[in-house]
Structures are given as structure tokens and as C-alpha cells.
Amino acid sequence: KAGVTQTPRYLIKTRGQQVTLSCSPISGHRSVSWYQQTPGQGLQFLFEYFSETQRNKGNFPGRFSGRQFSNSRSEMNVSTLELGDSALYLCASSFSGMDEKLFFGSGTQLSVL
Amino acid sequence: AQTVTQSQPEMSVQEAETVTLSCTYDTSESDYYLFWYKQPPSRQMILVIRQEAYKQQNATENRFSVNFQKAAKSFSLKISDSQLGDAAMYFCAYGTQGAQKLVFGQGTRLTINP
């Protein structure tokens, strides 16, 4: 069974641009969560989607958004990039949520110049 | 708000020895989950062990075991017979079923000395 796939692995953008990151969950998983990892703030929850609906949202500005498609693949978008958005963005999937094991991808490393 | 604290930024241990990583958390919930995740240089977070708060028995997974003290809000990870492949960042995390999200500690970098 293929694991959680995140694309691209690395991304370099400049301030003010927008970016879209993609996550393909494990086959059969319907819950997809996104986390931001930085050296200063650590791992922080962004949002979680289940069956195309956002179930939970972390404390991030509206520039951060996401969506989930009918095949459970998810995308997150960051608009008007700031230097502080440089981070590793991790995606995790599970069958239904917290009572199941979360499986993480290898992340997308975003650098904002 | 729930918080997770890992007081050891770095730990090191000799190969084949035992090491314990500490974690404390703060919550007013009675039903929750606790996790230890490992993050090697590949960056992928790998679940090491999972504990349901309602279970009094400590979880074990091969060489990995936890000491879960609910009243003290403590959740330590013991790695026995340490191997070179255990070297990684280890994160303690808290989650509740209703919230569908994890709260992570700051991590402990574990080094295994040959």
C-alpha cells in the first residue's frame, strides 16, 4: 500500500507570491490533516478535512486555506507569502480521525525569499 | 488550551543501553490520546507508540514502552536496547477525538553513540 505522498518535496518562492501544496493520502483514508513545522514554533496544526469538509482549523491567518477533493486528495494554499511562512509542511492521513493512527508524508519544504 | 512539554532538548545514549525521554502535558479533558512520534532525517513522522488515556495499562511496542501517569500528567518513553537506527527527533503529542488535531511538544533529539 502506498504511503502518504506530498508534492513537491521542495519549493522556493518569493514574498507576495502564492503557493499550492498537494497531499495524496493512503488509499481508503478519508481524513487529511496539515501541520506546519518551523524551528521556532515547532509543529502546529493548520486544518483537517474529512469527506471534503473542513472539520477543524488551527490558529493561522486566512492566507492559509485548504480543500479536499472527492478522492480524498488535499491541497493547501498560502497566499501573499511572507518570510515567516518558510517551513516544512506535513500532511497526515487516517481512515476517520483521531481514534485511528495518523500516517504522515515526508513533507514539502517551502522557502520564501 | 492543551500544552505538551518536553524538557530535554537533547539526549544521548550508548548503543544497546536504555534511555528514557520525558513528556508532560496539561489538559482538563478526561478522555484523550497520547503519542510518541519519531522524525528521522527523512522528515517523515513515524508513529512509535500510542496510549489511550482511559487505559491504565502502559502501551508497549517491541523495544519501546511508556510510563503513563495520568494524575501527574506525565508520559515518558523508554527505549530499550538502543540501536543506531533509533537516532532521530522524538516528539510527544496529545490529541482528543473531538478536536481531530495533535498538539506537539518541542521535541527531543536523540543521539545513539556506537
PDB file of C-alpha atoms in Angstrom:
ATOM      1  CA  LYS A   1       0.000   0.000   0.000  1.00  0.00           C
ATOM      2  CA  ALA A   2       1.467   3.365  -0.956  1.00  0.00           C
ATOM      3  CA  GLY A   3       2.066   5.833   1.859  1.00  0.00           C
ATOM      4  CA  VAL A   4       1.090   9.470   2.111  1.00  0.00           C
ATOM      5  CA  THR A   5       2.542  11.350  -0.849  1.00  0.00           C
ATOM      6  CA  GLN A   6       3.318  15.027  -0.765  1.00  0.00           C
ATOM      7  CA  THR A   7       4.382  17.083  -3.748  1.00  0.00           C
ATOM      8  CA  PRO A   8       6.576  18.869  -4.373  1.00  0.00           C
ATOM      9  CA  ARG A   9       9.343  17.951  -1.909  1.00  0.00           C
ATOM     10  CA  TYR A  10      10.971  21.366  -2.150  1.00  0.00           C
ATOM     11  CA  LEU A  11       9.661  24.741  -3.208  1.00  0.00           C
ATOM     12  CA  ILE A  12      11.237  28.190  -3.404  1.00  0.00           C
ATOM     13  CA  LYS A  13       9.012  31.240  -3.673  1.00  0.00           C
ATOM     14  CA  THR A  14       9.368  34.979  -3.189  1.00  0.00           C
ATOM     15  CA  ARG A  15       7.427  37.228  -0.866  1.00  0.00           C
ATOM     16  CA  GLY A  16       3.986  38.134  -2.114  1.00  0.00           C
ATOM     17  CA  GLN A  17       3.562  35.048  -4.270  1.00  0.00           C
ATOM     18  CA  GLN A  18       1.119  32.271  -3.588  1.00  0.00           C
ATOM     19  CA  VAL A  19       1.774  28.548  -3.390  1.00  0.00           C
ATOM     20  CA  THR A  20      -0.222  25.321  -3.575  1.00  0.00           C
ATOM     21  CA  LEU A  21       0.919  22.124  -1.905  1.00  0.00           C
ATOM     22  CA  SER A  22      -0.554  18.720  -2.631  1.00  0.00           C
ATOM     23  CA  CYS A  23      -1.170  15.660  -0.485  1.00  0.00           C
ATOM     24  CA  SER A  24      -2.387  12.232  -1.566  1.00  0.00           C
ATOM     25  CA  PRO A  25      -3.483  10.150   1.437  1.00  0.00           C
ATOM     26  CA  ILE A  26      -3.221   6.417   1.864  1.00  0.00           C
ATOM     27  CA  SER A  27      -5.859   4.648  -0.201  1.00  0.00           C
ATOM     28  CA  GLY A  28      -9.095   4.409   1.765  1.00  0.00           C
ATOM     29  CA  HIS A  29      -8.226   7.175   4.203  1.00  0.00           C
ATOM     30  CA  ARG A  30     -10.770   9.977   4.350  1.00  0.00           C
ATOM     31  CA  SER A  31      -9.202  12.306   6.920  1.00  0.00           C
ATOM     32  CA  VAL A  32      -6.326  14.578   5.917  1.00  0.00           C
ATOM     33  CA  SER A  33      -4.595  16.963   8.294  1.00  0.00           C
ATOM     34  CA  TRP A  34      -1.944  19.596   7.646  1.00  0.00           C
ATOM     35  CA  TYR A  35       0.811  20.749  10.007  1.00  0.00           C
ATOM     36  CA  GLN A  36       3.448  23.454   9.794  1.00  0.00           C
ATOM     37  CA  GLN A  37       6.879  22.725  11.282  1.00  0.00           C
ATOM     38  CA  THR A  38       9.372  25.501  11.994  1.00  0.00           C
ATOM     39  CA  PRO A  39      12.463  25.592  14.246  1.00  0.00           C
ATOM     40  CA  GLY A  40      10.935  28.366  16.342  1.00  0.00           C
ATOM     41  CA  GLN A  41       7.291  27.361  16.696  1.00  0.00           C
ATOM     42  CA  GLY A  42       7.652  23.613  16.294  1.00  0.00           C
ATOM     43  CA  LEU A  43       4.768  21.611  14.874  1.00  0.00           C
ATOM     44  CA  GLN A  44       1.474  23.441  14.624  1.00  0.00           C
ATOM     45  CA  PHE A  45      -1.878  22.210  13.375  1.00  0.00           C
ATOM     46  CA  LEU A  46      -3.265  24.009  10.339  1.00  0.00           C
ATOM     47  CA  PHE A  47      -6.521  22.242   9.460  1.00  0.00           C
ATOM     48  CA  GLU A  48      -8.173  18.888   8.986  1.00  0.00           C
ATOM     49  CA  TYR A  49     -10.512  17.721   6.251  1.00  0.00           C
ATOM     50  CA  PHE A  50     -12.867  14.775   6.225  1.00  0.00           C
ATOM     51  CA  SER A  51     -15.020  13.821   3.254  1.00  0.00           C
ATOM     52  CA  GLU A  52     -14.366  17.191   1.566  1.00  0.00           C
ATOM     53  CA  THR A  53     -15.387  19.197   4.654  1.00  0.00           C
ATOM     54  CA  GLN A  54     -13.102  21.153   6.940  1.00  0.00           C
ATOM     55  CA  ARG A  55     -13.681  19.733  10.416  1.00  0.00           C
ATOM     56  CA  ASN A  56     -11.082  21.623  12.394  1.00  0.00           C
ATOM     57  CA  LYS A  57      -8.910  24.669  11.909  1.00  0.00           C
ATOM     58  CA  GLY A  58      -5.838  25.855  13.752  1.00  0.00           C
ATOM     59  CA  ASN A  59      -4.885  29.381  14.658  1.00  0.00           C
ATOM     60  CA  PHE A  60      -3.485  30.581  11.355  1.00  0.00           C
ATOM     61  CA  PRO A  61      -4.400  33.662   9.298  1.00  0.00           C
ATOM     62  CA  GLY A  62      -6.841  33.467   6.425  1.00  0.00           C
ATOM     63  CA  ARG A  63      -3.947  33.409   3.952  1.00  0.00           C
ATOM     64  CA  PHE A  64      -3.750  29.715   4.724  1.00  0.00           C
ATOM     65  CA  SER A  65      -6.515  27.700   3.140  1.00  0.00           C
ATOM     66  CA  GLY A  66      -7.133  24.182   2.028  1.00  0.00           C
ATOM     67  CA  ARG A  67      -9.545  21.880   0.335  1.00  0.00           C
ATOM     68  CA  GLN A  68     -10.187  18.205  -0.164  1.00  0.00           C
ATOM     69  CA  PHE A  69     -11.389  16.506  -3.287  1.00  0.00           C
ATOM     70  CA  SER A  70     -13.792  13.619  -3.666  1.00  0.00           C
ATOM     71  CA  ASN A  71     -10.866  11.178  -3.973  1.00  0.00           C
ATOM     72  CA  SER A  72      -9.603  12.451  -0.572  1.00  0.00           C
ATOM     73  CA  ARG A  73      -6.571  14.170  -2.082  1.00  0.00           C
ATOM     74  CA  SER A  74      -5.986  17.514  -0.414  1.00  0.00           C
ATOM     75  CA  GLU A  75      -4.347  20.773  -1.304  1.00  0.00           C
ATOM     76  CA  MET A  76      -3.320  23.662   0.856  1.00  0.00           C
ATOM     77  CA  ASN A  77      -2.777  27.159  -0.441  1.00  0.00           C
ATOM     78  CA  VAL A  78      -0.845  30.020   1.052  1.00  0.00           C
ATOM     79  CA  SER A  79      -1.427  33.421  -0.496  1.00  0.00           C
ATOM     80  CA  THR A  80       0.687  36.581  -0.193  1.00  0.00           C
ATOM     81  CA  LEU A  81       3.675  34.658   1.121  1.00  0.00           C
ATOM     82  CA  GLU A  82       5.711  36.095   3.972  1.00  0.00           C
ATOM     83  CA  LEU A  83       9.249  35.216   5.036  1.00  0.00           C
ATOM     84  CA  GLY A  84       7.820  33.605   8.165  1.00  0.00           C
ATOM     85  CA  ASP A  85       5.905  31.097   6.066  1.00  0.00           C
ATOM     86  CA  SER A  86       9.171  29.286   5.363  1.00  0.00           C
ATOM     87  CA  ALA A  87       8.620  25.889   6.918  1.00  0.00           C
ATOM     88  CA  LEU A  88       8.195  22.181   6.434  1.00  0.00           C
ATOM     89  CA  TYR A  89       4.537  21.460   5.698  1.00  0.00           C
ATOM     90  CA  LEU A  90       3.460  17.984   6.718  1.00  0.00           C
ATOM     91  CA  CYS A  91       0.338  16.167   5.686  1.00  0.00           C
ATOM     92  CA  ALA A  92      -1.154  13.263   7.634  1.00  0.00           C
ATOM     93  CA  SER A  93      -3.952  10.892   6.803  1.00  0.00           C
ATOM     94  CA  SER A  94      -6.134   8.452   8.691  1.00  0.00           C
ATOM     95  CA  PHE A  95      -9.261   6.465   8.000  1.00  0.00           C
ATOM     96  CA  SER A  96     -11.571   8.614  10.061  1.00  0.00           C
ATOM     97  CA  GLY A  97      -9.663  10.730  12.540  1.00  0.00           C
ATOM     98  CA  MET A  98      -8.090  10.695  15.966  1.00  0.00           C
ATOM     99  CA  ASP A  99      -9.139   7.217  17.008  1.00  0.00           C
ATOM    100  CA  GLU A 100      -7.099   5.874  14.149  1.00  0.00           C
ATOM    101  CA  LYS A 101      -3.362   6.022  13.612  1.00  0.00           C
ATOM    102  CA  LEU A 102      -2.116   9.044  11.710  1.00  0.00           C
ATOM    103  CA  PHE A 103       0.280   8.394   8.856  1.00  0.00           C
ATOM    104  CA  PHE A 104       2.494  11.273   7.797  1.00  0.00           C
ATOM    105  CA  GLY A 105       4.099  12.146   4.499  1.00  0.00           C
ATOM    106  CA  SER A 106       7.676  13.380   4.131  1.00  0.00           C
ATOM    107  CA  GLY A 107       6.552  16.963   3.798  1.00  0.00           C
ATOM    108  CA  THR A 108       7.087  19.881   1.483  1.00  0.00           C
ATOM    109  CA  GLN A 109       9.936  22.214   2.414  1.00  0.00           C
ATOM    110  CA  LEU A 110       8.880  25.740   1.488  1.00  0.00           C
ATOM    111  CA  SER A 111      11.442  28.518   1.378  1.00  0.00           C
ATOM    112  CA  VAL A 112      10.240  32.094   0.974  1.00  0.00           C
ATOM    113  CA  LEU A 113      12.892  34.568  -0.188  1.00  0.00           C
TER     114      LEU A 113
ATOM    115  CA  ALA B   1      -5.633  25.119  25.829  1.00  0.00           C
ATOM    116  CA  GLN B   2      -3.716  21.897  25.911  1.00  0.00           C
ATOM    117  CA  THR B   3       0.060  22.075  26.083  1.00  0.00           C
ATOM    118  CA  VAL B   4       2.804  19.476  25.774  1.00  0.00           C
ATOM    119  CA  THR B   5       6.256  19.987  27.269  1.00  0.00           C
ATOM    120  CA  GLN B   6       9.423  18.054  26.538  1.00  0.00           C
ATOM    121  CA  SER B   7      12.094  19.296  28.915  1.00  0.00           C
ATOM    122  CA  GLN B   8      15.040  17.527  27.276  1.00  0.00           C
ATOM    123  CA  PRO B   9      16.094  19.212  24.018  1.00  0.00           C
ATOM    124  CA  GLU B  10      18.829  16.615  23.512  1.00  0.00           C
ATOM    125  CA  MET B  11      19.650  13.178  24.847  1.00  0.00           C
ATOM    126  CA  SER B  12      22.365  10.700  24.045  1.00  0.00           C
ATOM    127  CA  VAL B  13      22.789   7.038  24.883  1.00  0.00           C
ATOM    128  CA  GLN B  14      25.239   4.263  24.164  1.00  0.00           C
ATOM    129  CA  GLU B  15      24.150   1.626  21.712  1.00  0.00           C
ATOM    130  CA  ALA B  16      22.375  -1.290  23.448  1.00  0.00           C
ATOM    131  CA  GLU B  17      21.647   0.822  26.533  1.00  0.00           C
ATOM    132  CA  THR B  18      18.267   2.084  27.741  1.00  0.00           C
ATOM    133  CA  VAL B  19      17.112   5.694  27.537  1.00  0.00           C
ATOM    134  CA  THR B  20      14.011   7.462  28.795  1.00  0.00           C
ATOM    135  CA  LEU B  21      12.529  10.563  27.178  1.00  0.00           C
ATOM    136  CA  SER B  22      10.266  12.777  29.289  1.00  0.00           C
ATOM    137  CA  CYS B  23       6.987  14.432  28.428  1.00  0.00           C
ATOM    138  CA  THR B  24       4.399  16.285  30.483  1.00  0.00           C
ATOM    139  CA  TYR B  25       1.111  17.698  29.309  1.00  0.00           C
ATOM    140  CA  ASP B  26      -1.657  19.879  30.547  1.00  0.00           C
ATOM    141  CA  THR B  27      -5.329  19.275  29.856  1.00  0.00           C
ATOM    142  CA  SER B  28      -8.690  19.488  31.536  1.00  0.00           C
ATOM    143  CA  GLU B  29     -10.059  16.640  29.419  1.00  0.00           C
ATOM    144  CA  SER B  30     -10.503  13.161  30.846  1.00  0.00           C
ATOM    145  CA  ASP B  31     -10.560  11.272  27.556  1.00  0.00           C
ATOM    146  CA  TYR B  32      -7.619  11.794  25.229  1.00  0.00           C
ATOM    147  CA  TYR B  33      -4.763  10.127  23.403  1.00  0.00           C
ATOM    148  CA  LEU B  34      -1.016  10.446  23.796  1.00  0.00           C
ATOM    149  CA  PHE B  35       1.586   9.624  21.186  1.00  0.00           C
ATOM    150  CA  TRP B  36       5.293   9.419  20.610  1.00  0.00           C
ATOM    151  CA  TYR B  37       6.433  10.160  17.065  1.00  0.00           C
ATOM    152  CA  LYS B  38       9.908   9.726  15.617  1.00  0.00           C
ATOM    153  CA  GLN B  39      11.225  12.043  12.912  1.00  0.00           C
ATOM    154  CA  PRO B  40      14.440  10.822  11.253  1.00  0.00           C
ATOM    155  CA  PRO B  41      16.403  12.949   8.756  1.00  0.00           C
ATOM    156  CA  SER B  42      13.979  11.828   6.055  1.00  0.00           C
ATOM    157  CA  ARG B  43      11.494  14.184   7.813  1.00  0.00           C
ATOM    158  CA  GLN B  44       8.650  11.681   7.795  1.00  0.00           C
ATOM    159  CA  MET B  45       6.903  11.465  11.143  1.00  0.00           C
ATOM    160  CA  ILE B  46       6.643   7.837  12.217  1.00  0.00           C
ATOM    161  CA  LEU B  47       4.300   6.709  14.994  1.00  0.00           C
ATOM    162  CA  VAL B  48       6.273   4.919  17.698  1.00  0.00           C
ATOM    163  CA  ILE B  49       3.615   4.262  20.292  1.00  0.00           C
ATOM    164  CA  ARG B  50       0.074   5.323  21.188  1.00  0.00           C
ATOM    165  CA  GLN B  51      -1.719   5.407  24.557  1.00  0.00           C
ATOM    166  CA  GLU B  52      -5.419   5.901  25.262  1.00  0.00           C
ATOM    167  CA  ALA B  53      -5.930   7.836  28.490  1.00  0.00           C
ATOM    168  CA  TYR B  54      -8.732   5.551  29.698  1.00  0.00           C
ATOM    169  CA  LYS B  55      -6.393   2.554  29.638  1.00  0.00           C
ATOM    170  CA  GLN B  56      -4.390   2.098  32.828  1.00  0.00           C
ATOM    171  CA  GLN B  57      -2.028  -0.400  31.235  1.00  0.00           C
ATOM    172  CA  ASN B  58       1.082   1.150  29.737  1.00  0.00           C
ATOM    173  CA  ALA B  59       1.476   0.652  25.980  1.00  0.00           C
ATOM    174  CA  THR B  60       4.434  -1.296  24.624  1.00  0.00           C
ATOM    175  CA  GLU B  61       5.729  -1.854  21.104  1.00  0.00           C
ATOM    176  CA  ASN B  62       8.728  -4.179  20.999  1.00  0.00           C
ATOM    177  CA  ARG B  63      11.672  -2.205  22.462  1.00  0.00           C
ATOM    178  CA  PHE B  64       9.520   0.854  23.115  1.00  0.00           C
ATOM    179  CA  SER B  65       7.361   1.285  26.200  1.00  0.00           C
ATOM    180  CA  VAL B  66       5.738   4.164  28.018  1.00  0.00           C
ATOM    181  CA  ASN B  67       5.215   5.121  31.625  1.00  0.00           C
ATOM    182  CA  PHE B  68       1.821   6.830  31.667  1.00  0.00           C
ATOM    183  CA  GLN B  69       0.994   8.638  34.897  1.00  0.00           C
ATOM    184  CA  LYS B  70      -2.431  10.209  34.346  1.00  0.00           C
ATOM    185  CA  ALA B  71      -2.683  12.026  37.667  1.00  0.00           C
ATOM    186  CA  ALA B  72       0.753  13.538  37.222  1.00  0.00           C
ATOM    187  CA  LYS B  73       0.070  14.200  33.505  1.00  0.00           C
ATOM    188  CA  SER B  74       3.315  12.532  32.606  1.00  0.00           C
ATOM    189  CA  PHE B  75       4.032  10.331  29.589  1.00  0.00           C
ATOM    190  CA  SER B  76       7.634   9.140  29.257  1.00  0.00           C
ATOM    191  CA  LEU B  77       9.074   6.905  26.541  1.00  0.00           C
ATOM    192  CA  LYS B  78      11.578   4.173  27.340  1.00  0.00           C
ATOM    193  CA  ILE B  79      13.720   2.766  24.562  1.00  0.00           C
ATOM    194  CA  SER B  80      15.454  -0.465  25.474  1.00  0.00           C
ATOM    195  CA  ASP B  81      18.474  -1.957  23.688  1.00  0.00           C
ATOM    196  CA  SER B  82      19.016   1.281  21.742  1.00  0.00           C
ATOM    197  CA  GLN B  83      20.027   0.863  18.125  1.00  0.00           C
ATOM    198  CA  LEU B  84      21.757   3.250  15.730  1.00  0.00           C
ATOM    199  CA  GLY B  85      18.529   3.461  13.747  1.00  0.00           C
ATOM    200  CA  ASP B  86      16.756   4.940  16.755  1.00  0.00           C
ATOM    201  CA  ALA B  87      18.636   8.210  16.294  1.00  0.00           C
ATOM    202  CA  ALA B  88      16.065  10.870  15.446  1.00  0.00           C
ATOM    203  CA  MET B  89      13.921  13.672  16.807  1.00  0.00           C
ATOM    204  CA  TYR B  90      11.228  12.346  19.094  1.00  0.00           C
ATOM    205  CA  PHE B  91       8.002  14.236  19.579  1.00  0.00           C
ATOM    206  CA  CYS B  92       5.409  13.723  22.260  1.00  0.00           C
ATOM    207  CA  ALA B  93       1.884  14.606  21.134  1.00  0.00           C
ATOM    208  CA  TYR B  94      -1.589  14.948  22.616  1.00  0.00           C
ATOM    209  CA  GLY B  95      -4.902  14.540  20.857  1.00  0.00           C
ATOM    210  CA  THR B  96      -8.611  14.341  21.544  1.00  0.00           C
ATOM    211  CA  GLN B  97     -11.118  12.593  19.343  1.00  0.00           C
ATOM    212  CA  GLY B  98     -13.390  15.567  19.155  1.00  0.00           C
ATOM    213  CA  ALA B  99     -10.693  18.037  18.163  1.00  0.00           C
ATOM    214  CA  GLN B 100      -9.163  15.815  15.475  1.00  0.00           C
ATOM    215  CA  LYS B 101      -5.804  17.501  15.870  1.00  0.00           C
ATOM    216  CA  LEU B 102      -2.471  16.860  17.569  1.00  0.00           C
ATOM    217  CA  VAL B 103      -0.632  19.196  19.917  1.00  0.00           C
ATOM    218  CA  PHE B 104       3.096  18.504  19.798  1.00  0.00           C
ATOM    219  CA  GLY B 105       5.924  19.103  22.217  1.00  0.00           C
ATOM    220  CA  GLN B 106       9.112  20.809  21.071  1.00  0.00           C
ATOM    221  CA  GLY B 107      10.929  17.541  20.537  1.00  0.00           C
ATOM    222  CA  THR B 108      13.978  15.728  21.906  1.00  0.00           C
ATOM    223  CA  ARG B 109      16.923  14.997  19.653  1.00  0.00           C
ATOM    224  CA  LEU B 110      18.216  11.509  20.468  1.00  0.00           C
ATOM    225  CA  THR B 111      21.763  10.549  19.555  1.00  0.00           C
ATOM    226  CA  ILE B 112      22.944   6.947  19.707  1.00  0.00           C
ATOM    227  CA  ASN B 113      26.670   6.516  20.354  1.00  0.00           C
ATOM    228  CA  PRO B 114      28.245   3.365  18.877  1.00  0.00           C
TER     229      PRO B 114
END
